[in-house]
mmCIF file of C-alpha atoms in Angstrom:
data_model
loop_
_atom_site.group_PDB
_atom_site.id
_atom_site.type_symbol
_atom_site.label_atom_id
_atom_site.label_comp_id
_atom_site.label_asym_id
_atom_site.label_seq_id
_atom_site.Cartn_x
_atom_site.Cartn_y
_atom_site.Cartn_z
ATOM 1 C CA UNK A 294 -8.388 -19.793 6.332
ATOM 2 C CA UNK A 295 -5.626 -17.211 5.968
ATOM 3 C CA UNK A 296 -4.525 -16.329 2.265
ATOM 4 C CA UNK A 297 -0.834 -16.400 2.027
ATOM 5 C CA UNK A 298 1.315 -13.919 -0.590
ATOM 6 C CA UNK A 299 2.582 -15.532 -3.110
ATOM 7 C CA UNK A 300 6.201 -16.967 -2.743
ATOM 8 C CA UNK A 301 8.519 -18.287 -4.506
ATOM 9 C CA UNK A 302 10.312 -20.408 -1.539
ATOM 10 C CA UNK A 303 6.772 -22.108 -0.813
ATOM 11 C CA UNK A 304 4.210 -21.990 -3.970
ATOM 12 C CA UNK A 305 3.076 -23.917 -6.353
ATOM 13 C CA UNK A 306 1.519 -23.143 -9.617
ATOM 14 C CA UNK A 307 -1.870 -23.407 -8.224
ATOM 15 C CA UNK A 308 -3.759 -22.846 -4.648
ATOM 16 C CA UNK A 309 -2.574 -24.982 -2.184
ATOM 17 C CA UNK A 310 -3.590 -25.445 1.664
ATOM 18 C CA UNK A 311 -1.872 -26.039 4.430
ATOM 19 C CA UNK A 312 -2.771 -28.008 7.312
ATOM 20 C CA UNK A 313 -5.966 -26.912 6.983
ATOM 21 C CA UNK A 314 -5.363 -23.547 8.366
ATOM 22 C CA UNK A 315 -3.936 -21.309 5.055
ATOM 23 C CA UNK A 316 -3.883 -21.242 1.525
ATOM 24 C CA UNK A 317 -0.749 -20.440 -0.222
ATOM 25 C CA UNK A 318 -1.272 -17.907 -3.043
ATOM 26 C CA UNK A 319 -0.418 -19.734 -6.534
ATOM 27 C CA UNK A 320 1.957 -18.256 -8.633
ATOM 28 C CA UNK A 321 0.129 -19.115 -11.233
ATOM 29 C CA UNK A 322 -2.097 -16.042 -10.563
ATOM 30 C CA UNK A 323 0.813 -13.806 -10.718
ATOM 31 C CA UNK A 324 -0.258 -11.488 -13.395
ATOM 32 C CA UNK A 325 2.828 -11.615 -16.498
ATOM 33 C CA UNK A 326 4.562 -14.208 -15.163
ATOM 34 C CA UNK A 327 4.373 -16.979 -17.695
ATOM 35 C CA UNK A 328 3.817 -20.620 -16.858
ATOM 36 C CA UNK A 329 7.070 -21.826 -18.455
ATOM 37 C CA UNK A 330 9.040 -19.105 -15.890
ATOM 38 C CA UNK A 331 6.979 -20.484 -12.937
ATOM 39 C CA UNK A 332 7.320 -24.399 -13.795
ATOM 40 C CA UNK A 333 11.402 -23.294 -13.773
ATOM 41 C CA UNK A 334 11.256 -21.641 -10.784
ATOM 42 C CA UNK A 335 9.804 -24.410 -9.118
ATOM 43 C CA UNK A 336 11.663 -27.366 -10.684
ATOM 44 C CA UNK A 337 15.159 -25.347 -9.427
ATOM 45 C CA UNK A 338 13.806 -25.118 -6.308
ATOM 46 C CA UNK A 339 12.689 -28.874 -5.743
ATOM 47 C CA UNK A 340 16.093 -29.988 -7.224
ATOM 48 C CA UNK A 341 18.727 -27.422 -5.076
ATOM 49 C CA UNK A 342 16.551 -26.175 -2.586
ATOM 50 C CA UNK A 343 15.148 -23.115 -1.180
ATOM 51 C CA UNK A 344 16.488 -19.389 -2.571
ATOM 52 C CA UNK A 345 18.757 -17.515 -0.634
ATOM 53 C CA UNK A 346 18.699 -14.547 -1.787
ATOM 54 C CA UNK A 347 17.605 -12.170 -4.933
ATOM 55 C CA UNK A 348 20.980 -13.226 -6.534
ATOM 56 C CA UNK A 349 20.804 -17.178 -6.523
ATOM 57 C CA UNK A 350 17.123 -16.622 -7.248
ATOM 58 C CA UNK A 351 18.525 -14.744 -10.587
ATOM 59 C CA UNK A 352 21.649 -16.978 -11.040
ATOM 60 C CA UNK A 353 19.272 -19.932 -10.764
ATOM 61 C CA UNK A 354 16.783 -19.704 -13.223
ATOM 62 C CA UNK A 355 15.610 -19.042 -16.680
ATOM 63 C CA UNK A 356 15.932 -15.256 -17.426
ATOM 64 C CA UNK A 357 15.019 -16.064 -21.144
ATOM 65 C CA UNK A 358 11.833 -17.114 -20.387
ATOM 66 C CA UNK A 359 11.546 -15.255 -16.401
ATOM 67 C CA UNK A 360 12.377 -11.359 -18.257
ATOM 68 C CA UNK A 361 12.445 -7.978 -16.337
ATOM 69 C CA UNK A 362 8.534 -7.539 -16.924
ATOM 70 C CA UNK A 363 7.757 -10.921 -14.829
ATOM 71 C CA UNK A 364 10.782 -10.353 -12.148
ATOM 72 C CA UNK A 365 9.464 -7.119 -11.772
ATOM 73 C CA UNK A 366 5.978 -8.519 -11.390
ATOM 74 C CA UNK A 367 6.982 -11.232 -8.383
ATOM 75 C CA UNK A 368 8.375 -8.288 -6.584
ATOM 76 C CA UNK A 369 4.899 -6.222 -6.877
ATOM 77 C CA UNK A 370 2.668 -9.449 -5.929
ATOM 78 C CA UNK A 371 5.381 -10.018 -2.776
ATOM 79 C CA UNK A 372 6.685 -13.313 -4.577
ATOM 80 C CA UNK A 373 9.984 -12.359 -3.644
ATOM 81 C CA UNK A 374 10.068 -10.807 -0.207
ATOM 82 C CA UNK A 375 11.924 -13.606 1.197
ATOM 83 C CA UNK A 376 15.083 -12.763 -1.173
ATOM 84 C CA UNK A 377 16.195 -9.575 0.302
ATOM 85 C CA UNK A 378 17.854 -7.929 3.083
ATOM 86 C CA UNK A 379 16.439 -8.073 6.427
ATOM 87 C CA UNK A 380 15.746 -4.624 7.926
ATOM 88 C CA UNK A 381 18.845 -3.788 8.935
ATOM 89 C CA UNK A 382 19.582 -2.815 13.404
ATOM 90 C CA UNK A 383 20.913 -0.122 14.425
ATOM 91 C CA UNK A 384 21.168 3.261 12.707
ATOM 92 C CA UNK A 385 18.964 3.708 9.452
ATOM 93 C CA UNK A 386 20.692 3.091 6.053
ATOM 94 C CA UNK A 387 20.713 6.209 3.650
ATOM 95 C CA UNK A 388 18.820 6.450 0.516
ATOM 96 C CA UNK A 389 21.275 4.328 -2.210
ATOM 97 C CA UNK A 390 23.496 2.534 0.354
ATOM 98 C CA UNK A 391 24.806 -0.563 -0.948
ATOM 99 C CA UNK A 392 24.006 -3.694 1.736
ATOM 100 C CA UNK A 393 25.878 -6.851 1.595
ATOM 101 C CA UNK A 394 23.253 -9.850 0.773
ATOM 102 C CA UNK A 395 24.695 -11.667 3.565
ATOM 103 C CA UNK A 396 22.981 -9.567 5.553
ATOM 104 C CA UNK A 397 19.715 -11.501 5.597
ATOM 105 C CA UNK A 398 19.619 -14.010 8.388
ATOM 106 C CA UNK A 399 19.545 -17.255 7.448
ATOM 107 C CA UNK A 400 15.982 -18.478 7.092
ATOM 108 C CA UNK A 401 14.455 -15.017 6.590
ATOM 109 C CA UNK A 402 10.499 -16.243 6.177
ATOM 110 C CA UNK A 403 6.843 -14.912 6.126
ATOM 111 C CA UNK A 404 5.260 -12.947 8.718
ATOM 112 C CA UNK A 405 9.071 -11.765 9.939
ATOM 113 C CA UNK A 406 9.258 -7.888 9.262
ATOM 114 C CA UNK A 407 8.371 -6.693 6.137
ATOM 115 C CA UNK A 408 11.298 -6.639 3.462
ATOM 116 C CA UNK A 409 11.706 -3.125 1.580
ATOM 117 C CA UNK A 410 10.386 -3.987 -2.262
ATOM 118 C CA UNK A 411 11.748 -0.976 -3.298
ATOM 119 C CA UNK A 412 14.626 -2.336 -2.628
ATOM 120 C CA UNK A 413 14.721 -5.084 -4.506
ATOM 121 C CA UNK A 414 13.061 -3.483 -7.549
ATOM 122 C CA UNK A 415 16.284 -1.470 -7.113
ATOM 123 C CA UNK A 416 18.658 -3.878 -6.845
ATOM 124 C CA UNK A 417 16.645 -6.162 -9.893
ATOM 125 C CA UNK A 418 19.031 -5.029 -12.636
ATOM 126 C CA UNK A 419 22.310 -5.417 -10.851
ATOM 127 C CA UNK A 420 21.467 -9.285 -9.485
ATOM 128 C CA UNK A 421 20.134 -9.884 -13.383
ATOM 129 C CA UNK A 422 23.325 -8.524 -14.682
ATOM 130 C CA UNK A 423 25.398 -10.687 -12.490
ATOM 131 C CA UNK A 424 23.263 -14.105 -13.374
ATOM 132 C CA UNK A 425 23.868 -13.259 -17.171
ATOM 133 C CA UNK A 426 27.558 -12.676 -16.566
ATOM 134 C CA UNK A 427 27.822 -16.211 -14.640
ATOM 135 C CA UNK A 428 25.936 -18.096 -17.514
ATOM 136 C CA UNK A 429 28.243 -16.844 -20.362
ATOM 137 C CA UNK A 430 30.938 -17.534 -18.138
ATOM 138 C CA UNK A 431 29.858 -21.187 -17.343
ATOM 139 C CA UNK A 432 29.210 -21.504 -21.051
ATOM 140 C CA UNK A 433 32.378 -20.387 -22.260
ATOM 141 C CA UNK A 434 33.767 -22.883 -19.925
ATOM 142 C CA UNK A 435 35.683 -19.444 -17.825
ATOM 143 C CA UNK A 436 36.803 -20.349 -14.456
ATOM 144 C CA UNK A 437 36.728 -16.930 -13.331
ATOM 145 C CA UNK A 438 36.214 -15.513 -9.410
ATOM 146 C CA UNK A 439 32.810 -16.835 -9.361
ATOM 147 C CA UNK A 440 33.446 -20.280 -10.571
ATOM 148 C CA UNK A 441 36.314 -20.686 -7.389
ATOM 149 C CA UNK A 442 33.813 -19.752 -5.116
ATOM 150 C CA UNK A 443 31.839 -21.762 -2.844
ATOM 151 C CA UNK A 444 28.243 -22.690 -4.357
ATOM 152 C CA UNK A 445 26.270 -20.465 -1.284
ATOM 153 C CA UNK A 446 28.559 -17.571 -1.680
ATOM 154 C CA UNK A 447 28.247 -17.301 -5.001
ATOM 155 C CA UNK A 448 25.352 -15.031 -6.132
ATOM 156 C CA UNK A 449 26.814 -13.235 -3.121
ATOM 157 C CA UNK A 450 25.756 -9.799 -4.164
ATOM 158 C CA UNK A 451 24.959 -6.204 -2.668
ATOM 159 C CA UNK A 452 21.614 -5.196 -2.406
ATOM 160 C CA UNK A 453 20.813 -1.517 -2.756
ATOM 161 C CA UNK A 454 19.027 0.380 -0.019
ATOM 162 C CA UNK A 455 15.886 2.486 -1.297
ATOM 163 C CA UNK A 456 13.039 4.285 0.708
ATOM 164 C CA UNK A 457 10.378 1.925 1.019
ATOM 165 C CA UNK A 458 7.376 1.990 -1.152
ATOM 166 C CA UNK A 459 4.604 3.588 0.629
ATOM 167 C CA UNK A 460 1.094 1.827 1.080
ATOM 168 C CA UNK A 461 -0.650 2.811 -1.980
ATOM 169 C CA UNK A 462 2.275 1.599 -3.707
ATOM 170 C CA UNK A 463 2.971 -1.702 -2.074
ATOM 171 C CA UNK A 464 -0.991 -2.581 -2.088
ATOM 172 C CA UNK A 465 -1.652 -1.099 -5.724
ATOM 173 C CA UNK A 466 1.332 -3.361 -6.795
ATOM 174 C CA UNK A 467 -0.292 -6.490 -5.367
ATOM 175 C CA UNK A 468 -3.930 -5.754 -6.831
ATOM 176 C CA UNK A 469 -2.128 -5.422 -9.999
ATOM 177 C CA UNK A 470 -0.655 -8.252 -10.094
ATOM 178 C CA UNK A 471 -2.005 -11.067 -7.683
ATOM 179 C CA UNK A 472 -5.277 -9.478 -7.858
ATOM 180 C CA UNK A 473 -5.917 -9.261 -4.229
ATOM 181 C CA UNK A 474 -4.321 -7.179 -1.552
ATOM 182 C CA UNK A 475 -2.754 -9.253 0.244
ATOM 183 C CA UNK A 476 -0.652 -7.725 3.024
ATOM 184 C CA UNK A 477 -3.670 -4.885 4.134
ATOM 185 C CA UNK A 478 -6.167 -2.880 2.665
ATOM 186 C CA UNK A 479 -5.932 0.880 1.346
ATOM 187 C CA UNK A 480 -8.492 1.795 4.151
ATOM 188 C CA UNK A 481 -5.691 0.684 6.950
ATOM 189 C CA UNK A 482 -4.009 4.021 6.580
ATOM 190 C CA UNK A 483 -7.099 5.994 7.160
ATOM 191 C CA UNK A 484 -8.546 3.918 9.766
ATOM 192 C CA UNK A 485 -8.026 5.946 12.943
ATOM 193 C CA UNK A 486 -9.013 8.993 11.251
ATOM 194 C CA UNK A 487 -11.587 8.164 9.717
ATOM 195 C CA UNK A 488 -13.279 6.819 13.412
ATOM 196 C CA UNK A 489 -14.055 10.625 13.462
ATOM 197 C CA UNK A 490 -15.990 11.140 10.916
ATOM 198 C CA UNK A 491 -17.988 7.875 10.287
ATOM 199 C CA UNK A 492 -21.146 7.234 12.260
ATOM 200 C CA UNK A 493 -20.791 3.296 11.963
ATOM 201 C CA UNK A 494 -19.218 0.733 10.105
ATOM 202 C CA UNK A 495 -20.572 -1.871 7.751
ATOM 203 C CA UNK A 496 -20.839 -4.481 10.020
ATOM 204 C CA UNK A 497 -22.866 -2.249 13.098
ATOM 205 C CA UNK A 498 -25.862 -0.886 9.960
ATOM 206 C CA UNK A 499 -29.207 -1.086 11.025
ATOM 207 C CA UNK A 500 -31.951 0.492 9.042
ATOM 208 C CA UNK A 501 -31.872 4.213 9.934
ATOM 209 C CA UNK A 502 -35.282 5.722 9.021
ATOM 210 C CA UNK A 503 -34.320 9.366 8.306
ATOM 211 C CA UNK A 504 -31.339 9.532 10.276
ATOM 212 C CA UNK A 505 -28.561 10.611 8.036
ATOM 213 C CA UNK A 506 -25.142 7.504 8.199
ATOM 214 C CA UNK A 507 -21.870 8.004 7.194
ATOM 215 C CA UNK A 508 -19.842 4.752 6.186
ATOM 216 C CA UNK A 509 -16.416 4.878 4.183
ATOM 217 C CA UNK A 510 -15.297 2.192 2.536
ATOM 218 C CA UNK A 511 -13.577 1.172 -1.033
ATOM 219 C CA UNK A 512 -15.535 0.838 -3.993
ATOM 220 C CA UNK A 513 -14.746 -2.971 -4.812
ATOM 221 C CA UNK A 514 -17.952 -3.146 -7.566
ATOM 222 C CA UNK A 515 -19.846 -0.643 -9.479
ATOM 223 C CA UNK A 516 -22.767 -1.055 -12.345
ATOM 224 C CA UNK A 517 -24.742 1.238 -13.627
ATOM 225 C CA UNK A 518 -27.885 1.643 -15.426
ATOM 226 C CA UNK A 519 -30.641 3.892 -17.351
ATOM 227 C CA UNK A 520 -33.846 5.217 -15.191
ATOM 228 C CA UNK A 521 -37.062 5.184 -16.875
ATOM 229 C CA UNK A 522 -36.755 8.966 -17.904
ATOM 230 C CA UNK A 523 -33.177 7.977 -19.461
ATOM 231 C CA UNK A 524 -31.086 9.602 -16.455
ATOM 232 C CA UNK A 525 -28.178 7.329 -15.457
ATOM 233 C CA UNK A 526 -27.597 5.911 -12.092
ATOM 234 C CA UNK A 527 -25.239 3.636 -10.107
ATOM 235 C CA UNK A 528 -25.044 0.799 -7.797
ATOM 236 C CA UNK A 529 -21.736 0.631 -5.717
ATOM 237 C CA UNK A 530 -20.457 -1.883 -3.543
ATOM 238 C CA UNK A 531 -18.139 -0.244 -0.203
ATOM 239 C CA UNK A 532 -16.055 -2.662 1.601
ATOM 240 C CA UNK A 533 -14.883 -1.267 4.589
ATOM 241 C CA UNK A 534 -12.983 -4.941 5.493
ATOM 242 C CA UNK A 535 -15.732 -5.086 8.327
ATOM 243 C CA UNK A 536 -18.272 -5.785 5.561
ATOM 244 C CA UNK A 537 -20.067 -4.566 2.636
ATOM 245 C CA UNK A 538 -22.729 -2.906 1.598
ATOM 246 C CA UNK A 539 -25.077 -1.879 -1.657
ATOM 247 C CA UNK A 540 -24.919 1.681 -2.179
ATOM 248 C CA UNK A 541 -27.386 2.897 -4.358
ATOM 249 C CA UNK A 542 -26.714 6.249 -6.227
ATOM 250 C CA UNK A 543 -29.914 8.066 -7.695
ATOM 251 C CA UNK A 544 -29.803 10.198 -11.316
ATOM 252 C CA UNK A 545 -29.466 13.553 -9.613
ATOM 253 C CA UNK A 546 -26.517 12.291 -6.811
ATOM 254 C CA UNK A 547 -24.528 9.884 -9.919
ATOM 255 C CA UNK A 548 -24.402 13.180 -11.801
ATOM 256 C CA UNK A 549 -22.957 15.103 -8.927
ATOM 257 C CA UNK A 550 -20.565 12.482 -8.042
ATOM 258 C CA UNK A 551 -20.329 10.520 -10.835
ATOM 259 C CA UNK A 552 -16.428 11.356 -10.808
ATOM 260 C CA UNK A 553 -15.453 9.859 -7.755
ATOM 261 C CA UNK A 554 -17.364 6.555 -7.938
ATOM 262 C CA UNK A 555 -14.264 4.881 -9.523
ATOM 263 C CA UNK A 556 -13.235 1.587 -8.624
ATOM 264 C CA UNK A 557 -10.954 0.805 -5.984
ATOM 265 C CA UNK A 558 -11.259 4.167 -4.383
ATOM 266 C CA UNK A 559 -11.759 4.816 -0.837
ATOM 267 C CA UNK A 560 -14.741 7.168 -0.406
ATOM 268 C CA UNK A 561 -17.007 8.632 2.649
ATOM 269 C CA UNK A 562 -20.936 8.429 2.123
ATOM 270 C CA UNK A 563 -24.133 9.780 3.938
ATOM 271 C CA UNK A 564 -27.203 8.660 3.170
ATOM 272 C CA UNK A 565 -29.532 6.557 4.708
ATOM 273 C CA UNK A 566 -29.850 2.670 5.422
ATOM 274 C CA UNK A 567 -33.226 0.632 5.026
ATOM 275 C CA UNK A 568 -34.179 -2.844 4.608
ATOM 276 C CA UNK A 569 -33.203 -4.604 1.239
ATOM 277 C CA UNK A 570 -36.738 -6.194 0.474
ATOM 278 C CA UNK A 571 -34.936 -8.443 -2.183
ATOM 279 C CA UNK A 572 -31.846 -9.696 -0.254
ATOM 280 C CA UNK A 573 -33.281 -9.170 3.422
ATOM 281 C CA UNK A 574 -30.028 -7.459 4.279
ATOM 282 C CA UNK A 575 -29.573 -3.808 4.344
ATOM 283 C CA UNK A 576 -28.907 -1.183 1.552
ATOM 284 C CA UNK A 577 -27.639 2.381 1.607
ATOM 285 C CA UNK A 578 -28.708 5.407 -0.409
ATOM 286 C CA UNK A 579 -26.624 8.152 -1.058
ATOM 287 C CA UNK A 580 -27.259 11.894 -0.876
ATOM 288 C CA UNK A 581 -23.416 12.978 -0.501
ATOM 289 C CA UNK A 582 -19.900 11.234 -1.851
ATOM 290 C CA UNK A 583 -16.726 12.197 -0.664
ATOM 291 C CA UNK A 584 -13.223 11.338 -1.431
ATOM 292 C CA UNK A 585 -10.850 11.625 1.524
ATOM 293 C CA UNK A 586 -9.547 15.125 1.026
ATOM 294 C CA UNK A 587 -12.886 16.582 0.567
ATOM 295 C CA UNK A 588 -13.846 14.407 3.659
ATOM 296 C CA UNK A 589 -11.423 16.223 6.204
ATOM 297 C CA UNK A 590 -12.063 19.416 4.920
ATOM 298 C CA UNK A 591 -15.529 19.125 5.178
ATOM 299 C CA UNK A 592 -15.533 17.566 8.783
ATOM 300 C CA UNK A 593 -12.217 18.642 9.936
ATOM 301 C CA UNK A 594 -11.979 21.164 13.265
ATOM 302 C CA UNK A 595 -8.527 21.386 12.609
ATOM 303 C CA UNK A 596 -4.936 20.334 11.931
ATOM 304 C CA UNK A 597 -2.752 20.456 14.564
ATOM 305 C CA UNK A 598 1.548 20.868 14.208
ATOM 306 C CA UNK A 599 3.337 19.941 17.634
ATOM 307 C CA UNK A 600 6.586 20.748 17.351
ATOM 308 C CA UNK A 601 9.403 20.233 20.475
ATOM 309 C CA UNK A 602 12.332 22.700 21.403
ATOM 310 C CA UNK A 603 14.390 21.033 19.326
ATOM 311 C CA UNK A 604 12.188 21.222 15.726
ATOM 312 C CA UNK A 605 11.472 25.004 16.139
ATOM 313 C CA UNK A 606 14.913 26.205 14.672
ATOM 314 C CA UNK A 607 16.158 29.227 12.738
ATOM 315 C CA UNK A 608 13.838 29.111 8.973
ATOM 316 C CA UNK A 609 11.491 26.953 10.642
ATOM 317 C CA UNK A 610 8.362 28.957 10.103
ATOM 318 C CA UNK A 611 9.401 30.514 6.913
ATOM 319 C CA UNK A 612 9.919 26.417 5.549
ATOM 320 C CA UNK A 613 6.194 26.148 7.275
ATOM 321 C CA UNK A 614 5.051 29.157 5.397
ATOM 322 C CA UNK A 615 6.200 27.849 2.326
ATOM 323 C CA UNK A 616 4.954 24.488 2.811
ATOM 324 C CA UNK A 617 0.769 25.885 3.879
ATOM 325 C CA UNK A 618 1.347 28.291 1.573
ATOM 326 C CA UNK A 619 -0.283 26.160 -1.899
ATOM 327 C CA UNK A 620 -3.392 24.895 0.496
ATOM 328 C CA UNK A 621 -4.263 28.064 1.499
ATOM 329 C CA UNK A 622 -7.901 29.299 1.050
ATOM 330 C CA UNK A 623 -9.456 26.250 2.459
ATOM 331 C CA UNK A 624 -11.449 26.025 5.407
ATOM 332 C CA UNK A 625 -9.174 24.407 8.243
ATOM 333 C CA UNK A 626 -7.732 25.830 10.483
ATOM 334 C CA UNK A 627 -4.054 25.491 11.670
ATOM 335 C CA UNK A 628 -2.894 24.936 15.187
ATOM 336 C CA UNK A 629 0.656 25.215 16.833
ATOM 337 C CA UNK A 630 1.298 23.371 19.890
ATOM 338 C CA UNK A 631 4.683 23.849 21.039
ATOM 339 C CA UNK A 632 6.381 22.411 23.598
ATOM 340 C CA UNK A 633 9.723 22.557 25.633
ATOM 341 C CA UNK A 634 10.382 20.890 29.216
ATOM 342 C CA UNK A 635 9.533 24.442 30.972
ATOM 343 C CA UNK A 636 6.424 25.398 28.984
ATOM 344 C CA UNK A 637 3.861 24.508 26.606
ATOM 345 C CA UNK A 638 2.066 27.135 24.538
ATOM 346 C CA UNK A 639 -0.852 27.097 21.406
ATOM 347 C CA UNK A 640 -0.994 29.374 18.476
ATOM 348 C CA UNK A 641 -3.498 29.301 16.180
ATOM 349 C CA UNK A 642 -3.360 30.794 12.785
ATOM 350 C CA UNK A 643 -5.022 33.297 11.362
ATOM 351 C CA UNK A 644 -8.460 32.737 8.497
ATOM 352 C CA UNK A 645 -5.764 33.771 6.016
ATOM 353 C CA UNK A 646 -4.047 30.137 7.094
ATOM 354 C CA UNK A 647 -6.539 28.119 6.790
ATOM 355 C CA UNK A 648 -6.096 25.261 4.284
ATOM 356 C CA UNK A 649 -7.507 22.308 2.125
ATOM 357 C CA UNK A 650 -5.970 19.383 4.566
ATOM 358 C CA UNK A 651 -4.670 16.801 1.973
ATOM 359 C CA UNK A 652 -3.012 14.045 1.528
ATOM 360 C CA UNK A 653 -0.016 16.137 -0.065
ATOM 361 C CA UNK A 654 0.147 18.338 2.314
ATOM 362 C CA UNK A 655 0.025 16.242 5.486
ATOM 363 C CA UNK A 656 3.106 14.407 4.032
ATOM 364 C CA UNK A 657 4.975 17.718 3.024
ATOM 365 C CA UNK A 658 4.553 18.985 6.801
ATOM 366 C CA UNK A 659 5.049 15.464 7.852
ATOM 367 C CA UNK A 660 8.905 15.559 5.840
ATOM 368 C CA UNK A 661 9.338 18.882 7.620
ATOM 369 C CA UNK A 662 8.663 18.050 11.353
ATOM 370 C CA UNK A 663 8.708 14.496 11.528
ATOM 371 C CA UNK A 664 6.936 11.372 11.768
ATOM 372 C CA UNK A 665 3.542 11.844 14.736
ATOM 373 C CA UNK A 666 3.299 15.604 13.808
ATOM 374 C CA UNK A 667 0.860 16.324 12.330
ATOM 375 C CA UNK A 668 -2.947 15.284 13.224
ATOM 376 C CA UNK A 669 -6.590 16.048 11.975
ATOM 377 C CA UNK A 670 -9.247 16.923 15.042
ATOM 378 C CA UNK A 671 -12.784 16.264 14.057
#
């Protein structure tokens, strides 16, 4: 069965399935959404039909009892994805650009390209402001602009463009608040590089003798306990979304890594995998624990800058100085490639250049050359 997000055009309070084939996320399960808000929400949209938009979603219901902490909430669990803008053709909107609501299509529903939460979260307090206006209006008995307008124009609004959130965000927000994540997992963004350093995934273990596996995976579970001499040690579950897999971290490698066994993050493990005479399955112990900027610099070869005719302009390589210049001292090395039509030509930098190849600094280079700039060789 496939999990749907939770929405507010198509949940219920609880679970529910559908034709057999997916479960619709409850909103229930929403995290600080009470259940007077959701029984409102759902009794507005039985009686007058789907929302259109973030503005007849706010003009529509109960904001005494549905309060910035919950509306904020929906948008984090993805409650409220079909209420904004679709991404807009054509040229890209800049950062803070108002768009007109009526820009959705008609319709806009799940699996269609992803709406922009950040915008909505953006445009939240505008749309809120408007439904409160409206309501002392209608009870004043005011027969302002609104009130003349036709009943699907008017929450009419204008939604206000933001940069999207990135993963971490997006998924963070829904394991905060549905409790799953729902629309990937945090090891999506890693997944092609990290097929260079693994030596399997979870699902392809067999019991390695003394051959030395590396798995990554997100630590979903964690216990720990006292050995016999009173040293502390640690169980972890990985979940790689392949499978998962009992790690078990002795006194001497829990002290040592004790630090990055936290739960729900991603880590890279060697060890080696035997036979789990309990379970019959297979269990891993650890010897080493990386997170994933320890991971690259510890397997890395090297990261590699391409740059076209067209990037390499006047204060380019002073900007590039200045953005290696606080991951210096590392132990990866840097590689030019640059390329024009007539010629192609490699430079790589000197030891002094080498660098700690984070996640910081991949997007810093990344905001300076471009999207498919930057890469890790292992």
């Amino acid at each position: 069965l496939e999990v749907e997000s939770p929405n507010v055009n198509t949940s219920h309070y609880k679970f529910t399935v559908k034709d057999d084939k997916a479960i619709f996320y409850g909103l229930g399960a929403v995290k600080g959404v009470g259940e007077g808000a959701i029984e409102g929400i759902i009794r507005s949209r039985e009686q007058d039909g789907p929302f259109k938009d973030l503005f007849d979603f706010c003009q529509r219901i109960d904001l005494k009892k549905a309060n910035r902490r919950a509306l904020e909430a929906l948008i984090r669990a993805g409650a409220l994805d079909d209420l904004g803008p679709a991404p807009a053709p054509g040229p890209t909107v800049s950062p803070g650009e108002k768009r007109d609501a009526r820009s959705a299509p008609e319709g806009h529903a799940p699996g269609m390209a992803r709406v922009n939460r950040a915008t909505l979260m953006a445009t939240l307090d505008t749309a809120v402001q408007m439904a409160e206006q409206r309501h002392k209006d209608a009870a004043a008995g005011q027969n302002d602009m609104f009130a003349l307008m036709e009943p699907e124009q008017s929450a009419t609004g204008t939604f206000i463009d933001t940069p999207d959130w990135d993963d971490e965000i997006r998924l963070n927000g829904e394991k905060e608040t549905p409790g799953l994540y729902l629309t990937g997992h945090p090891i999506d963004r890693y997944e092609a590089e990290l097929a260079g350093i693994i030596s399997h995934r979870i699902c392809d273990l067999n019991p390695s003798g003394d051959q030395t596996i590396i798995v990554a995976g997100l630590v979903v579970a964690m216990r720990t306990m006292n050995t016999r001499r009173g040293d502390r040690m640690a169980f972890v579950t990985l979940d790689d979304r392949s499978g998962r897999l009992e790690l078990a971290v002795f006194a001497d490698t829990y002290q040592h890594y004790r630090d990055l066994l936290v739960k729900d993050r991603l880590v890279v493990v060697e060890g080696e995998v035997s036979v789990d005479d309990y379970s019959g399955g297979i269990k891993m112990s650890a010897r080493k624990v990386y997170d994933i900027d320890n991971a690259r610099e510890s397997f890395a070869k090297r990261l590699v800058l391409t740059l076209n005719q067209g990037q390499a302009v006047n204060g380019f390589v002073q900007d590039l100085a200045q953005v290696l210049a606080p991951f210096r001292e590392g132990r990866c090395a840097v590689r030019v490639e640059y390329r024009r039509p007539d010629a192609r030509a490699q430079l790589t930098l000197g030891p002094d250049w080498r660098v700690r190849p984070t996640d910081e600094l991949l997007r810093r280079i990344t905001e300076l050359a471009g999207e498919d700039s930057v890469r890790i060789e292992y």
